[in-house]
Tab-separated table of C-alpha atoms and ligand atoms in Angstrom:
chain	number	residue	atom	x	y	z
A	8	MET	CA	17.644	-18.354	11.058
A	9	ASN	CA	16.145	-15.006	9.916
A	10	GLU	CA	19.893	-13.481	10.129
A	11	GLU	CA	20.864	-15.917	7.574
A	12	ARG	CA	17.716	-15.109	5.393
A	13	LEU	CA	18.589	-11.540	5.682
A	14	ARG	CA	21.630	-12.105	4.572
A	15	GLN	CA	20.900	-13.987	1.307
A	16	ALA	CA	18.495	-11.050	0.756
A	17	ALA	CA	20.843	-8.278	1.297
A	18	HIS	CA	22.941	-10.443	-1.336
A	19	HIS	CA	20.323	-10.233	-3.922
A	20	LEU	CA	19.152	-6.612	-3.403
A	21	LEU	CA	23.009	-5.830	-4.134
A	22	GLU	CA	22.854	-7.404	-7.200
A	23	VAL	CA	19.851	-5.737	-9.012
A	24	GLU	CA	19.367	-2.548	-11.023
A	25	ARG	CA	15.680	-2.746	-10.978
A	26	LEU	CA	13.640	-3.425	-7.860
A	27	VAL	CA	9.886	-3.202	-6.880
A	28	VAL	CA	8.461	-2.708	-3.434
A	29	PHE	CA	5.043	-4.207	-3.310
A	30	THR	CA	3.382	-2.922	-0.268
A	31	GLY	CA	0.076	-3.477	1.612
A	32	ALA	CA	-1.701	-2.218	4.660
A	33	GLY	CA	1.059	-4.062	6.970
A	34	ALA	CA	3.738	-1.604	5.826
A	35	SER	CA	1.777	1.439	7.397
A	36	ALA	CA	0.788	-0.538	10.833
A	37	GLU	CA	3.632	0.715	12.659
A	38	SER	CA	2.442	3.992	11.757
A	39	GLY	CA	-0.781	3.443	13.788
A	40	ILE	CA	-2.829	2.801	10.785
A	41	PRO	CA	-4.945	-0.353	11.180
A	42	THR	CA	-4.670	-2.920	8.574
A	43	PHE	CA	-8.057	-4.027	7.697
A	44	ARG	CA	-7.610	-6.995	10.101
A	45	ASP	CA	-6.924	-4.821	12.991
A	46	ALA	CA	-9.825	-2.601	12.242
A	47	ARG	CA	-11.712	-5.582	13.004
A	48	THR	CA	-10.744	-5.365	16.765
A	49	GLY	CA	-10.996	-1.293	16.797
A	50	LEU	CA	-13.631	1.541	16.894
A	51	TRP	CA	-14.965	-0.034	13.839
A	52	ALA	CA	-15.246	-3.569	14.734
A	53	ARG	CA	-19.022	-3.648	14.264
A	54	TYR	CA	-18.253	-3.028	10.377
A	55	ASP	CA	-16.754	-5.285	7.838
A	56	PRO	CA	-14.386	-2.769	6.223
A	57	SER	CA	-14.790	-4.876	3.021
A	58	GLU	CA	-18.456	-3.896	3.080
A	59	LEU	CA	-17.623	-0.244	3.651
A	60	ALA	CA	-15.412	-0.217	0.717
A	61	THR	CA	-17.989	-0.856	-1.843
A	62	ARG	CA	-20.282	1.008	-3.983
A	63	SER	CA	-23.359	-0.845	-2.279
A	64	GLY	CA	-22.163	0.149	0.985
A	65	PHE	CA	-22.152	3.698	-0.059
A	66	PHE	CA	-25.499	3.213	-1.660
A	67	ARG	CA	-26.761	1.672	1.493
A	68	ASP	CA	-25.620	4.484	3.894
A	69	PRO	CA	-23.410	7.211	2.420
A	70	GLY	CA	-22.988	8.917	5.536
A	71	LEU	CA	-21.426	6.128	7.434
A	72	VAL	CA	-18.867	5.522	4.439
A	73	TRP	CA	-18.088	9.311	4.669
A	74	ARG	CA	-17.599	9.209	8.288
A	75	TRP	CA	-15.212	6.185	8.193
A	76	TYR	CA	-13.098	7.753	5.464
A	77	ALA	CA	-13.193	11.052	6.994
A	78	TRP	CA	-11.809	8.883	10.208
A	79	ARG	CA	-9.306	7.356	8.186
A	80	ARG	CA	-8.069	10.031	6.651
A	81	ARG	CA	-7.444	11.759	10.086
A	82	LEU	CA	-5.344	8.780	11.376
A	83	VAL	CA	-3.260	9.178	7.953
A	84	GLU	CA	-2.940	13.071	8.590
A	85	GLU	CA	-1.610	12.630	12.217
A	86	ALA	CA	0.613	9.316	11.278
A	87	SER	CA	4.170	9.809	10.401
A	88	PRO	CA	6.373	7.173	7.678
A	89	ASN	CA	7.488	4.652	10.053
A	90	PRO	CA	11.522	3.330	9.650
A	91	GLY	CA	10.055	0.508	6.866
A	92	HIS	CA	8.848	3.344	4.736
A	93	GLN	CA	12.305	5.332	5.409
A	94	ALA	CA	14.214	1.995	4.359
A	95	ILE	CA	12.193	1.645	1.037
A	96	ALA	CA	12.868	5.329	0.182
A	97	ALA	CA	16.441	4.668	1.195
A	98	LEU	CA	16.632	1.829	-1.272
A	99	GLU	CA	16.650	4.750	-4.264
A	100	ARG	CA	20.035	5.955	-3.118
A	101	HIS	CA	21.561	2.173	-3.691
A	102	ILE	CA	19.698	1.074	-6.741
A	103	GLY	CA	19.355	2.200	-10.156
A	104	GLN	CA	15.171	2.215	-10.450
A	105	VAL	CA	13.107	1.393	-7.299
A	106	THR	CA	9.449	1.521	-8.366
A	107	VAL	CA	7.027	1.400	-5.101
A	108	ILE	CA	3.628	-0.323	-6.191
A	109	THR	CA	1.270	0.150	-3.084
A	110	GLN	CA	-2.234	-1.114	-2.410
A	111	ASN	CA	-2.054	1.658	0.119
A	112	ILE	CA	-4.197	4.647	0.173
A	113	ASP	CA	-2.156	6.333	2.522
A	114	ASP	CA	0.592	8.928	1.454
A	115	LEU	CA	3.525	7.910	4.005
A	116	HIS	CA	5.712	6.359	0.998
A	117	GLN	CA	5.805	9.820	-0.447
A	118	ARG	CA	6.334	11.715	2.778
A	119	ALA	CA	9.269	9.172	3.624
A	120	GLY	CA	10.796	10.217	0.305
A	121	SER	CA	10.065	7.635	-2.197
A	122	ARG	CA	9.974	9.235	-5.742
A	123	GLU	CA	8.163	6.617	-8.061
A	124	VAL	CA	4.761	5.533	-6.090
A	125	LEU	CA	2.100	3.849	-8.099
A	126	HIS	CA	-1.187	3.503	-6.153
A	127	LEU	CA	-3.199	0.864	-7.170
A	128	HIS	CA	-6.387	1.562	-4.853
A	129	GLY	CA	-6.238	5.440	-5.024
A	130	SER	CA	-5.946	7.754	-2.343
A	131	LEU	CA	-7.628	8.845	0.486
A	132	LEU	CA	-6.554	12.480	0.261
A	133	GLN	CA	-8.490	13.110	-3.220
A	134	TYR	CA	-11.866	12.796	-4.102
A	135	LYS	CA	-13.944	12.615	-7.063
A	136	CYS	CA	-17.786	12.924	-8.320
A	137	PHE	CA	-19.545	9.804	-7.775
A	138	GLU	CA	-21.371	9.949	-11.412
A	139	GLU	CA	-18.873	11.847	-13.438
A	140	ASP	CA	-15.430	10.207	-11.961
A	141	ALA	CA	-13.794	13.333	-12.020
A	142	PRO	CA	-11.566	14.847	-9.506
A	143	ARG	CA	-13.325	17.276	-7.149
A	144	LEU	CA	-12.248	19.640	-4.490
A	145	LEU	CA	-13.749	19.284	-0.908
A	146	PRO	CA	-16.052	22.058	0.197
A	147	GLU	CA	-14.930	23.735	3.628
A	148	GLY	CA	-16.100	21.729	6.468
A	149	ALA	CA	-16.893	18.568	4.359
A	150	LEU	CA	-14.790	16.094	6.617
A	151	GLU	CA	-16.503	17.099	9.626
A	152	ALA	CA	-19.918	16.827	7.980
A	153	ASP	CA	-22.259	13.695	8.731
A	154	LYS	CA	-23.054	13.061	4.992
A	155	PRO	CA	-20.954	13.571	1.501
A	156	PRO	CA	-21.127	16.890	0.252
A	157	ARG	CA	-22.686	17.159	-3.428
A	158	CYS	CA	-20.899	17.886	-6.838
A	159	THR	CA	-22.459	20.660	-8.382
A	160	CYS	CA	-23.958	18.155	-10.766
A	161	GLY	CA	-25.958	16.627	-7.941
A	162	ALA	CA	-24.211	13.310	-7.306
A	163	PRO	CA	-22.332	12.907	-4.085
A	164	LEU	CA	-18.652	13.122	-3.648
A	165	ARG	CA	-16.414	10.096	-2.494
A	166	PRO	CA	-13.151	9.507	-1.743
A	167	ASP	CA	-10.879	8.670	-4.584
A	168	VAL	CA	-10.200	5.027	-3.776
A	169	VAL	CA	-10.651	1.865	-5.389
A	170	TRP	CA	-13.839	0.106	-3.786
A	171	PHE	CA	-13.668	-4.027	-3.956
A	172	GLY	CA	-15.449	-4.736	-7.355
A	173	GLU	CA	-13.873	-1.556	-9.131
A	174	ALA	CA	-11.177	-1.565	-11.692
A	175	VAL	CA	-7.930	-0.498	-10.571
A	176	PRO	CA	-6.830	2.710	-12.220
A	177	ARG	CA	-5.811	1.772	-15.983
A	178	GLU	CA	-2.286	3.592	-16.435
A	179	ALA	CA	-1.182	2.728	-12.839
A	180	TRP	CA	-1.783	-0.933	-13.420
A	181	ARG	CA	0.030	-0.807	-17.195
A	182	GLN	CA	2.817	0.958	-15.296
A	183	ALA	CA	2.838	-1.544	-12.707
A	184	LEU	CA	2.658	-4.806	-14.848
A	185	GLU	CA	5.711	-3.230	-16.832
A	186	CYS	CA	7.824	-2.941	-13.871
A	187	CYS	CA	6.710	-5.957	-12.783
A	188	GLN	CA	7.883	-7.524	-15.933
A	189	GLU	CA	11.252	-5.941	-16.220
A	190	CYS	CA	12.716	-5.946	-12.708
A	191	GLU	CA	15.244	-8.481	-11.281
A	192	LEU	CA	13.214	-8.357	-7.958
A	193	MET	CA	10.258	-7.639	-5.814
A	194	LEU	CA	10.045	-7.038	-2.086
A	195	VAL	CA	6.486	-7.993	-0.948
A	196	VAL	CA	5.798	-6.103	2.211
A	197	GLY	CA	2.817	-6.408	4.768
A	198	THR	CA	0.322	-7.604	2.165
A	199	SER	CA	-2.202	-10.640	2.729
A	200	GLY	CA	-2.227	-11.300	-1.187
A	201	VAL	CA	-5.894	-11.577	-1.174
A	202	VAL	CA	-6.993	-8.575	-2.797
A	203	GLN	CA	-7.064	-9.094	-6.920
A	204	PRO	CA	-5.495	-8.017	-9.172
A	205	ALA	CA	-2.777	-6.806	-6.874
A	206	ALA	CA	-2.220	-9.816	-5.585
A	207	SER	CA	-1.182	-11.546	-8.920
A	208	LEU	CA	1.686	-8.945	-9.628
A	209	PRO	CA	4.325	-11.263	-7.864
A	210	TYR	CA	3.493	-14.023	-9.920
A	211	VAL	CA	4.145	-11.926	-13.055
A	212	VAL	CA	7.813	-10.972	-11.331
A	213	LYS	CA	8.199	-14.593	-11.184
A	214	GLY	CA	6.955	-15.471	-14.696
A	215	TYR	CA	9.398	-13.005	-16.007
A	216	GLY	CA	12.321	-14.382	-14.238
A	217	GLY	CA	12.511	-12.297	-11.044
A	218	LYS	CA	12.715	-13.220	-7.677
A	219	VAL	CA	10.522	-12.349	-4.774
A	220	ILE	CA	11.240	-11.792	-0.888
A	221	GLU	CA	8.474	-11.319	1.329
A	222	VAL	CA	8.411	-9.421	4.565
A	223	ASN	CA	5.555	-10.013	7.235
A	224	PRO	CA	5.318	-11.087	10.538
A	225	GLU	CA	2.785	-14.099	9.163
A	226	GLU	CA	2.739	-16.320	6.173
A	227	THR	CA	0.473	-15.387	3.547
A	228	ASP	CA	-0.927	-16.596	0.289
A	229	LEU	CA	2.262	-15.114	-1.271
A	230	THR	CA	4.653	-17.064	0.935
A	231	GLN	CA	4.316	-19.996	-1.854
A	232	VAL	CA	5.251	-17.907	-4.546
A	233	SER	CA	8.545	-16.266	-2.641
A	234	ASP	CA	12.046	-17.361	-2.899
A	235	LEU	CA	12.650	-15.963	0.589
A	236	PHE	CA	10.445	-15.311	3.524
A	237	LEU	CA	11.633	-13.168	6.442
A	238	ALA	CA	9.303	-13.250	9.224
A	239	GLY	CA	8.917	-9.964	10.945
A	240	ARG	CA	7.790	-6.414	10.876
A	241	ALA	CA	8.539	-3.873	8.032
A	242	GLY	CA	9.919	-1.479	10.424
A	243	GLU	CA	12.260	-3.988	11.817
A	244	ILE	CA	13.512	-6.116	9.167
A	245	LEU	CA	13.500	-3.370	6.162
A	246	PRO	CA	16.271	-1.008	7.932
A	247	ARG	CA	18.362	-4.254	8.925
A	248	LEU	CA	18.377	-5.465	5.501
A	249	VAL	CA	19.320	-2.157	4.281
A	250	GLU	CA	21.981	-1.830	6.586
A	251	ILE	CA	23.141	-5.320	5.773
A	252	ALA	CA	23.230	-4.802	2.266
A	253	PHE	CA	24.653	-1.632	1.991
A	254	ASP	CA	27.020	-1.324	5.114
A	255	GLY	CA	25.642	1.527	6.805
A	256	ARG	CA	22.440	2.778	7.894
A	257	PRO	CA	19.441	3.646	5.840
A	258	GLY	CA	20.378	6.388	4.123
A	259	GLY	CA	24.200	6.046	4.521
A	260	GLU	CA	26.752	6.170	1.598
A	261	ASP	CA	26.159	4.893	-1.754
A	262	ARG	CA	27.988	1.837	-2.975
B	316	LIG	P1	-4.653	-6.553	4.809
B	316	LIG	O1	-5.116	-5.851	5.840
B	316	LIG	O2	-5.515	-7.705	4.113
B	316	LIG	O3	-3.365	-7.683	5.420
B	316	LIG	C1	-2.431	-6.799	6.318
B	316	LIG	C2	-0.924	-7.709	6.068
B	316	LIG	O4	-0.069	-7.113	6.741
B	316	LIG	C3	-0.961	-8.988	6.773
B	316	LIG	O5	-0.576	-10.338	6.183
B	316	LIG	C4	-0.185	-8.874	8.304
B	316	LIG	O6	0.283	-10.000	8.568
B	316	LIG	C5	0.808	-7.722	7.817
B	316	LIG	N1	1.461	-6.992	8.665
B	316	LIG	C6	0.501	-6.456	9.646
B	316	LIG	N2	1.720	-5.788	10.340
B	316	LIG	C7	2.875	-5.693	9.929
B	316	LIG	C8	4.036	-5.205	10.040
B	316	LIG	N3	4.183	-4.412	10.842
B	316	LIG	N4	4.975	-5.170	9.008
B	316	LIG	C9	4.821	-6.012	7.838
B	316	LIG	N5	3.471	-6.738	7.635
B	316	LIG	C10	2.654	-6.679	8.774
B	316	LIG	O7	-3.852	-5.571	3.910
B	316	LIG	P2	-3.625	-5.570	2.228
B	316	LIG	O8	-2.957	-7.020	1.804
B	316	LIG	O9	-3.256	-4.359	1.893
B	316	LIG	O10	-5.259	-5.856	1.529
B	316	LIG	C11	-6.558	-4.943	2.020
B	316	LIG	C12	-6.615	-3.889	1.379
B	316	LIG	O11	-6.442	-3.018	2.761
B	316	LIG	C13	-5.876	-2.982	0.391
B	316	LIG	O12	-6.791	-2.709	-0.863
B	316	LIG	C14	-5.796	-1.554	1.063
B	316	LIG	O13	-5.759	-0.775	0.212
B	316	LIG	C15	-6.463	-1.590	2.085
B	316	LIG	N6	-5.863	-1.089	3.270
B	316	LIG	C16	-5.019	0.015	3.076
B	316	LIG	C17	-4.588	0.713	4.512
B	316	LIG	C18	-3.611	1.984	3.984
B	316	LIG	O14	-3.640	2.577	3.142
B	316	LIG	N7	-2.866	2.146	5.078
B	316	LIG	C19	-5.020	0.482	5.647
B	316	LIG	C20	-5.842	-0.743	5.926
B	316	LIG	C21	-6.147	-1.257	4.474
């Protein structure tokens, strides 16, 4: 059944000039970076990630939040892009305009070779002053420390990520909306579709006449808005999709 759907999805890919790939934590799962759901079964199982990823969590215990992000950063630094990231990057060789809109705070899309990546939730590899909301470099040894370093203004530094309850970066959101209004197709990969406002983007695509294809091992809140649902892992489905659509391996000849 998936094979027939894959062929239909490949057919859509062949026809588009403007594609958006919208990714969530599941896109990086096969690189060994836990999704929030996975994190509940692992090292940090005692903590609810959605509570660590809040301003109130940081106020309550800045050291705990600092160590959690330092741990996540190490995981990302030790990880490599998986075949799903690589297949997404390969799409740029075949389709006029490909924009990746990601909720992920890792840099695995860029390391796989994707050139246009909009980060809706910031980056785990960058830091800012908690008070001044301006970028800051980390002092030596900060990632091994038990608590966050201080800015020259005295406020703690924090990862430059969007916590629950915070606004998404204005410019990235503006560009994301524009791409979703203009694209003919959105591939939704590895997101549970529950974090707003990001989860509204597939609805924007539909509202402007585009199609939505979802890749996920499980159905999600976004499955109802999807024209096609491809059940499976991103690292298996996406390379196969690129292969069927463009008659070669990911990274093969242009059409
Ligand atoms: P989520 O944890 O809520 O959902 C993950 C989704 O991925 C689930 O629907 C799951 O079925 C699916 N999935 C699991 N393995 C998959 C695979 N191999 N291939 C395809 N799909 C797979 O994640 P979310 O929807 O991104 O939203 C929660 C928040 O999690 C986001 O704000 C994001 O910033 C944050 N987050 C990011 C990272 C990262 O940067 N890598 C990791 C964990 C959480």
